[in-house]
XYZ file of C-alpha atoms in Angstrom:
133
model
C 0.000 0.000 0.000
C 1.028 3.332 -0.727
C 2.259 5.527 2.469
C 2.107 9.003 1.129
C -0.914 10.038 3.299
C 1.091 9.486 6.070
C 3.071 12.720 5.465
C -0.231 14.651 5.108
C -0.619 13.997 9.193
C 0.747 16.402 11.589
C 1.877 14.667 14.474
C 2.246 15.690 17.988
C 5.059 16.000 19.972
C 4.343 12.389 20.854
C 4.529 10.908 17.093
C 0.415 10.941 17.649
C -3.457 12.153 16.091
C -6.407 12.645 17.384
C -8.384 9.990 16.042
C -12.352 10.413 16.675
C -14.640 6.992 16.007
C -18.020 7.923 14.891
C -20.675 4.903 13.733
C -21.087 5.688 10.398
C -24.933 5.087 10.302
C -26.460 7.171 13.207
C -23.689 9.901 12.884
C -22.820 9.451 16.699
C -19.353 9.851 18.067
C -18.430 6.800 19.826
C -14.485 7.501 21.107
C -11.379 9.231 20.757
C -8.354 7.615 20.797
C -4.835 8.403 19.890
C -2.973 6.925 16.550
C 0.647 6.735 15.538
C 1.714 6.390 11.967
C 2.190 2.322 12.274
C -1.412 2.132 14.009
C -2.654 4.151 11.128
C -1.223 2.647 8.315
C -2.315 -0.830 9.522
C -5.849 0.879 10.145
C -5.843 2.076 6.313
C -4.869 -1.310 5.072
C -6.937 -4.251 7.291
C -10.067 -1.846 7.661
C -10.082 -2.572 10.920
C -9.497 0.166 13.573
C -5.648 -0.455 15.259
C -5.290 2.878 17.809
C -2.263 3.404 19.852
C -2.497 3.182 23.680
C -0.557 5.715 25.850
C -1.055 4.377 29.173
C 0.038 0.599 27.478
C 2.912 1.805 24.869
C 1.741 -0.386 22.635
C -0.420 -1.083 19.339
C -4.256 -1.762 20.811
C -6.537 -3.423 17.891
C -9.892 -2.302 18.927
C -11.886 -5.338 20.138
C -9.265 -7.634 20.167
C -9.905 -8.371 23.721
C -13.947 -7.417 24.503
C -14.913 -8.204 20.611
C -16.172 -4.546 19.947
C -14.431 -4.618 16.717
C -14.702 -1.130 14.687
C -14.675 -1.844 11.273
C -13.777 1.418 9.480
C -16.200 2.572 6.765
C -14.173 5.925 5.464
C -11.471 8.130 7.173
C -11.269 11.541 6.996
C -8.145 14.291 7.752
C -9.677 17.804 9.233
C -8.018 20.732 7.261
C -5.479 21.200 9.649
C -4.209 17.650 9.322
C -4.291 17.437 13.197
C -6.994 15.062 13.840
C -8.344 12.105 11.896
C -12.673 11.490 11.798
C -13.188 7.439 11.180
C -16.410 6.109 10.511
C -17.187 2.705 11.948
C -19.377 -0.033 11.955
C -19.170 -0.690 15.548
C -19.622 -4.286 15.998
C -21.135 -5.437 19.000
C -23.055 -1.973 19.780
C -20.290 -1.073 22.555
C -17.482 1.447 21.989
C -16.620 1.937 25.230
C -14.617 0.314 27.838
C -17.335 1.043 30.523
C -19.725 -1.266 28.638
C -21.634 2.141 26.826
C -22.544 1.952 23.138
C -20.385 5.438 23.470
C -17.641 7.400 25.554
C -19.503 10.365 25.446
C -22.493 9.209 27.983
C -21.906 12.321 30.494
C -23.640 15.705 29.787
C -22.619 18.774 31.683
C -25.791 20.301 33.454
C -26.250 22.866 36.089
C -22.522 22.441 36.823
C -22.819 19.035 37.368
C -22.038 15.499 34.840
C -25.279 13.383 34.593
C -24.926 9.923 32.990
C -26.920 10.197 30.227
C -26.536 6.370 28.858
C -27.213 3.291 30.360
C -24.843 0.366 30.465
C -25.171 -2.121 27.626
C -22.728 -4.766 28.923
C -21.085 -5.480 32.255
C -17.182 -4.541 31.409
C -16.389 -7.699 34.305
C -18.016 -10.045 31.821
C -16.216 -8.374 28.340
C -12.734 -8.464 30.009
C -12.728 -11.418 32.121
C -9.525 -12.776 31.336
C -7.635 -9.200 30.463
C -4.769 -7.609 32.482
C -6.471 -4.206 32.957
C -2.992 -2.696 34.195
């Protein structure tokens, strides 16, 4: 595969973009999630959704452990080159790690975050044999 877009991407300080998951039929953002270029380029060739995790250091291939698999639908660059919009088929309905079909469930009201989603799936049952360290 060609790696020319690759230079298109400004990176951080970190060798990272802002990479922002949003399900490709309802239009709602799911996650964000950090890429480097090797996380990226395997993303553009498998169609599958590989992100870089900070707290880890490592390549994290969404799903691989809970079965949420994103399977990326079209990717876009913002015109600053700065941050990356994929849209996913989100298999399994859940996104995020808490179980939520999305990251986004808290909504800032009178000063306060109210949980504004319900949990889909108990995380203890999606990541029962996963070091969560």
């Amino acid at each position: 595969m060609n790696t020319n877009f690759l230079q298109h991407i400004k990176w951080n300080d970190d060798g990272l973009v802002a990479a922002i998951a949003q399900d490709a039929s309802s239009g709602r953002v799911l996650m964000m999630a950090w890429m480097n270029a090797e996380s990226l380029q395997i993303s553009a060739e498998t169609g599958d959704a590989v992100y870089w995790s900070r707290s880890r250091s490592k390549l994290w291939r969404k799903g691989e452990s809970s079965g949420n698999v994103q399977k990326i639908r079209a990717m876009e660059l913002d015109c600053d080159g700065d941050a990356l919009l994929l849209q996913v088929e989100q298999l399994g309905g859940i996104a995020c790690h808490t179980g939520r079909q999305s990251c986004f469930y808290r909504r800032l009201n009178t000063g306060d975050w109210q949980t504004t989603e319900a949990v889909l799936k108990d995380p203890a049952t999606m990541y029962q044999n996963v070091d969560k360290s």
